[in-house]
Amino acid sequence: QVQLVESGGGLVRPGGSLRLSCAASGSIFSINVMGWYRQAPGKQRELVATITNLGSTNYADSVKGRFTISRHNADNTMYLQMNSLKPEDTAAYYCNLQQYGVNIWGKGTLVTVSS
């Protein structure tokens, strides 16, 4: 069984930065895709960024140039460096792992961007 635990959320002012972390444990296969998704109040969950086990990345247009996704395969951790944060980035951020047709989610960490 796989577990994903996010950390690093919090309150930050517009223009500030945060770094989210996701720790994966359990039966993690070498071939997978990890990603960050977010869900703002009253809105659907949306893709933020994904990264394959080989390091190939994909970003939502709204975060390109501001967010950077990375991962450390040796200890099954993933990060999201968020810079130049905007109020519209306020949301619950969820870690996701996809491997061999199975989709696994963390419980989320809340990011609030407000002055």
mmCIF file of C-alpha atoms in Angstrom, residues 46-96:
data_model
loop_
_atom_site.group_PDB
_atom_site.id
_atom_site.type_symbol
_atom_site.label_atom_id
_atom_site.label_comp_id
_atom_site.label_asym_id
_atom_site.label_seq_id
_atom_site.Cartn_x
_atom_site.Cartn_y
_atom_site.Cartn_z
ATOM 1 C CA GLU A 46 -6.663 21.026 -11.481
ATOM 2 C CA LEU A 47 -3.222 19.999 -12.604
ATOM 3 C CA VAL A 48 -0.310 22.097 -11.387
ATOM 4 C CA ALA A 49 2.696 20.081 -12.545
ATOM 5 C CA THR A 50 3.846 16.520 -13.141
ATOM 6 C CA ILE A 51 7.221 14.809 -13.301
ATOM 7 C CA THR A 52 8.104 11.336 -14.542
ATOM 8 C CA ASN A 53 10.645 9.021 -12.964
ATOM 9 C CA LEU A 54 13.038 10.133 -15.723
ATOM 10 C CA GLY A 55 12.584 13.787 -14.829
ATOM 11 C CA SER A 56 10.354 14.902 -17.673
ATOM 12 C CA THR A 57 8.110 17.738 -16.482
ATOM 13 C CA ASN A 58 4.812 19.305 -17.445
ATOM 14 C CA TYR A 59 3.294 22.505 -16.059
ATOM 15 C CA ALA A 60 -0.047 24.233 -16.158
ATOM 16 C CA ASP A 61 0.193 27.482 -18.102
ATOM 17 C CA SER A 62 -0.850 29.435 -15.020
ATOM 18 C CA VAL A 63 2.281 28.415 -13.098
ATOM 19 C CA LYS A 64 4.926 28.239 -15.835
ATOM 20 C CA GLY A 65 7.955 30.320 -14.959
ATOM 21 C CA ARG A 66 6.924 30.593 -11.294
ATOM 22 C CA PHE A 67 6.739 26.998 -10.023
ATOM 23 C CA THR A 68 9.350 24.256 -10.282
ATOM 24 C CA ILE A 69 8.642 20.576 -9.696
ATOM 25 C CA SER A 70 11.428 18.181 -8.757
ATOM 26 C CA ARG A 71 11.851 14.737 -7.271
ATOM 27 C CA HIS A 72 14.449 12.586 -5.564
ATOM 28 C CA ASN A 73 13.909 8.994 -6.657
ATOM 29 C CA ALA A 74 16.270 7.507 -4.079
ATOM 30 C CA ASP A 75 13.953 8.389 -1.208
ATOM 31 C CA ASN A 76 10.675 8.803 -3.110
ATOM 32 C CA THR A 77 10.212 12.466 -2.401
ATOM 33 C CA MET A 78 8.819 15.205 -4.604
ATOM 34 C CA TYR A 79 8.920 18.953 -4.246
ATOM 35 C CA LEU A 80 7.164 22.006 -5.605
ATOM 36 C CA GLN A 81 9.035 25.285 -5.364
ATOM 37 C CA MET A 82 6.505 28.092 -5.693
ATOM 38 C CA ASN A 83 7.752 31.615 -6.332
ATOM 39 C CA SER A 84 5.990 34.876 -7.101
ATOM 40 C CA LEU A 85 2.844 33.557 -5.498
ATOM 41 C CA LYS A 86 -0.472 35.198 -6.328
ATOM 42 C CA PRO A 87 -3.773 35.250 -4.442
ATOM 43 C CA GLU A 88 -5.219 33.004 -7.157
ATOM 44 C CA ASP A 89 -2.708 30.318 -6.153
ATOM 45 C CA THR A 90 -4.653 29.879 -2.917
ATOM 46 C CA ALA A 91 -5.836 26.275 -2.773
ATOM 47 C CA ALA A 92 -5.377 22.898 -1.200
ATOM 48 C CA TYR A 93 -2.408 21.247 -2.928
ATOM 49 C CA TYR A 94 -2.441 17.489 -3.400
ATOM 50 C CA CYS A 95 0.394 15.092 -4.148
ATOM 51 C CA ASN A 96 -0.392 12.412 -6.732
#
